[in-house]
CSV table of C-alpha atoms in Angstrom, one decimal:
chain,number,residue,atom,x,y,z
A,1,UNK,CA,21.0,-43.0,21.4
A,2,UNK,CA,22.1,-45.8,23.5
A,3,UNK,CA,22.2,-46.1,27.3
A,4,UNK,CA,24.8,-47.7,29.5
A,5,UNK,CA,24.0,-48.9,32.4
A,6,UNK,CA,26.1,-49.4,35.4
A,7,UNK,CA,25.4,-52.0,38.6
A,8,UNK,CA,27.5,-50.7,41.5
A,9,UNK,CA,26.0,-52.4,44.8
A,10,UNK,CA,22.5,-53.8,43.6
A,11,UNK,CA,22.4,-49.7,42.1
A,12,UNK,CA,21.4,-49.6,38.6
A,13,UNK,CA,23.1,-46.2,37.6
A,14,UNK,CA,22.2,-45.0,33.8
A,15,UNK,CA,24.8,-43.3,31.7
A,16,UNK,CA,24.4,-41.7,28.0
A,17,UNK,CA,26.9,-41.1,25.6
A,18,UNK,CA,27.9,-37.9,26.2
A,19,UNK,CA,27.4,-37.0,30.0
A,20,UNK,CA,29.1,-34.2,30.6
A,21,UNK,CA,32.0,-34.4,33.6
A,22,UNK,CA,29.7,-32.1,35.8
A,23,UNK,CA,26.8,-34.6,36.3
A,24,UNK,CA,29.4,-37.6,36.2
A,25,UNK,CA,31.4,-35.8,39.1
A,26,UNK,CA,27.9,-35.2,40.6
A,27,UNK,CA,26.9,-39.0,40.0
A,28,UNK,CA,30.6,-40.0,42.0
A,29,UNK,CA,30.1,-37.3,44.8
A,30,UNK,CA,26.8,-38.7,45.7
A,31,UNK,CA,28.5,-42.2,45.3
A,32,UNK,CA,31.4,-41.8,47.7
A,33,UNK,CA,28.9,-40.2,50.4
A,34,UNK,CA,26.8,-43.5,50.2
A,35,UNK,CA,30.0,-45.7,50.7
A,36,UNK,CA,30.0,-47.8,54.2
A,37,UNK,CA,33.8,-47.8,54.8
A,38,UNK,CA,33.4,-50.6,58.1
A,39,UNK,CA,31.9,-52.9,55.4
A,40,UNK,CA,35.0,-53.7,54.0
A,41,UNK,CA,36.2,-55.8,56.9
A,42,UNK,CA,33.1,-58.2,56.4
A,43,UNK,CA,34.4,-58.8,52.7
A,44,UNK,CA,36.6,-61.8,52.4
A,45,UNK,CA,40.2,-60.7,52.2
A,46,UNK,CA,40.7,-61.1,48.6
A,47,UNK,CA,37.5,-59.5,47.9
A,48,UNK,CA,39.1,-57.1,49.9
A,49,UNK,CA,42.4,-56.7,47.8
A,50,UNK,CA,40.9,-56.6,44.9
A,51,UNK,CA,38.8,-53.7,46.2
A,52,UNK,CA,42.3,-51.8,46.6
A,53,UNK,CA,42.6,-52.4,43.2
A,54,UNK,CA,39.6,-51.3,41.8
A,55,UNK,CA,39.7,-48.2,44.2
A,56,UNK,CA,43.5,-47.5,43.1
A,57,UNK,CA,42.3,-47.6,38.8
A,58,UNK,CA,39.5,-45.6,39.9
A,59,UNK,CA,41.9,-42.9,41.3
A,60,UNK,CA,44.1,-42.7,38.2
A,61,UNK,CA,41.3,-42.2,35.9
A,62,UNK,CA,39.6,-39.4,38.6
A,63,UNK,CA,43.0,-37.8,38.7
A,64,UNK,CA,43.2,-37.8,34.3
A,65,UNK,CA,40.4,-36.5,34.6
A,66,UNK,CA,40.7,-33.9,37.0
A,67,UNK,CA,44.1,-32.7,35.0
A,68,UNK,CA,42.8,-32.7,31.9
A,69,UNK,CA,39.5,-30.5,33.4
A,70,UNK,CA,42.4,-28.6,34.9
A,71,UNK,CA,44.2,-28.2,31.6
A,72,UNK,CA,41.2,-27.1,30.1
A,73,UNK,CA,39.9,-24.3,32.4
A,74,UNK,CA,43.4,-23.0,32.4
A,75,UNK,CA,43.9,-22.6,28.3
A,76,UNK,CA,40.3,-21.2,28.7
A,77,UNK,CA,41.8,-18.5,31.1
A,78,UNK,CA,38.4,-19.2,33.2
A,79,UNK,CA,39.8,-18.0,36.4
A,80,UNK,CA,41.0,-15.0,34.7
A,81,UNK,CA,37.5,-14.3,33.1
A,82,UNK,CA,35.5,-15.4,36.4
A,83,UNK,CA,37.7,-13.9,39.0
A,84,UNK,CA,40.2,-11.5,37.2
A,85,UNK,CA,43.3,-13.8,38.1
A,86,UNK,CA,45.3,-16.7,36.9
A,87,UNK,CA,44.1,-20.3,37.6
A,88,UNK,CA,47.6,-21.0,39.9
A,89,UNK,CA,45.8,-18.3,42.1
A,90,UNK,CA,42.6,-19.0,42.1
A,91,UNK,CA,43.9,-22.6,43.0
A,92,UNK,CA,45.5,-21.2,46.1
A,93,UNK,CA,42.9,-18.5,47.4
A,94,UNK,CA,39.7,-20.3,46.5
A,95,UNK,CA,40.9,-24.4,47.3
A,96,UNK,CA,44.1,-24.0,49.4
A,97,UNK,CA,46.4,-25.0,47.3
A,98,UNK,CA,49.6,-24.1,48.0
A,99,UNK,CA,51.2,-22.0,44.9
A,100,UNK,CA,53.8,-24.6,44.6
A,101,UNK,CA,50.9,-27.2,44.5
A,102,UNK,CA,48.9,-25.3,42.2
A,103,UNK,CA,51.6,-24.5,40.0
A,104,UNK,CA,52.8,-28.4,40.0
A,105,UNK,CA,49.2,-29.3,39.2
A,106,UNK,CA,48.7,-27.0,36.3
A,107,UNK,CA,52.2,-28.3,34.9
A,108,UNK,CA,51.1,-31.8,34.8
A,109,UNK,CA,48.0,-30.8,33.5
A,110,UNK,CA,49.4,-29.1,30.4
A,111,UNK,CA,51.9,-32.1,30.2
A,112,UNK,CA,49.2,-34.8,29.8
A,113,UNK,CA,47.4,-32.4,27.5
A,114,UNK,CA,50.6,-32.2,25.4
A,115,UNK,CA,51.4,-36.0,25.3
A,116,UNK,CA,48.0,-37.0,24.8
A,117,UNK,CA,48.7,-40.7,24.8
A,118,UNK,CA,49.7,-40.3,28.5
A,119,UNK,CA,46.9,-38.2,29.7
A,120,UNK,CA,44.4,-41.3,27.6
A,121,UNK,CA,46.5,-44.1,29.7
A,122,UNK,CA,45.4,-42.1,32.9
A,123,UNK,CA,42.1,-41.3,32.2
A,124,UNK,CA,41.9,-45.0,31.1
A,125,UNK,CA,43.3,-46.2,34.5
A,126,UNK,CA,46.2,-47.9,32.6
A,127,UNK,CA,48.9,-45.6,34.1
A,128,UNK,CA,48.9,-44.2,37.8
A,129,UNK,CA,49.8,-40.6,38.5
A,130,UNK,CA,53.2,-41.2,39.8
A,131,UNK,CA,54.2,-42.8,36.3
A,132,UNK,CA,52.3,-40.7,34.1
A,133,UNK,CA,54.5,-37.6,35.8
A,134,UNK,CA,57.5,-39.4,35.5
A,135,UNK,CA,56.5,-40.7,31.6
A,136,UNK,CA,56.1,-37.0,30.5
A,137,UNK,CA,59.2,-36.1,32.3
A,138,UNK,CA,61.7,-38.2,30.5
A,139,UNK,CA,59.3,-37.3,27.3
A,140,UNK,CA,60.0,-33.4,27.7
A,141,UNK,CA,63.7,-34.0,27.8
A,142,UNK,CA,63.7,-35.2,24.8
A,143,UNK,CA,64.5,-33.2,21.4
A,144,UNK,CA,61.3,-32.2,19.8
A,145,UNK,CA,63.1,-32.4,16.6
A,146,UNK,CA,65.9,-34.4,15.3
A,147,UNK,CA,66.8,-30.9,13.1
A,148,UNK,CA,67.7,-29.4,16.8
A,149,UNK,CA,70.3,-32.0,18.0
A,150,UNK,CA,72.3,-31.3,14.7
A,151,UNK,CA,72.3,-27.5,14.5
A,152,UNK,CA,73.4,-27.2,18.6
């Protein structure tokens, strides 16, 4: 079993194959309490830029991830096992969501989940939120079979 191993600052940070997303969100936790925020005004300023960028394809792929998690515990019916109600609750009492927000969440969540190619471009960083959402949009408009169209 191979290692990977990550530099992030001078940090060597050791990752195997198969590390589950609890220790990797545990691993990025600890990372983003570390971070020195004033720092980034030393950097030159396209050091600086290309920091947004990097930041910005890190946010995509945390937020794939976070809907597919999502997408996950909801087919699961976790929140329904753990605290005897749906996830779009659980969302609201226990993280203060709004049900609107939860309810927005777990439909993206079960649309990157259904157009799996999508949800891969997120996770990937490829795609940011705001065009996966508006991808699976167009994508659930369309007829799921040609059969449909001609029998209507």
């Amino acid at each position: 079993m191979s290692v990977a191993t990550f530099k992030v600052n001078g940090m060597s940070i050791d990752v195997e194959p198969g590390t589950t997303v609890a220790d990797s969100a545990t691993v990025v936790t600890g990372l983003l309490d570390d971070l020195d925020y004033d720092a980034v005004t030393l950097l030159p300023d396209r050091k600086q830029l290309d920091l947004v960028a990097d930041l910005l394809t890190v946010q995509s792929q945390l937020s794939g991830v976070v809907h597919t998690v999502l997408g996950q515990v909801d087919r699961s019916e976790a929140a329904m096992t753990a605290h005897g109600m749906p996830t779009v609750s659980w969302l609201a009492s226990e993280l203060r969501y709004t049900r609107g927000q939860a309810s927005a969440m777990l439909h993206h969540a079960t649309d990157l989940l259904r157009f799996s190619q999508i949800g891969d471009a997120l996770r990937g960083g490829v795609a940011n939120e705001r065009q996966a959402q508006a991808v699976t949009q167009v994508l659930k408009k369309l007829p799921t079979d040609r059969s449909e169209e001609h029998t209507s």
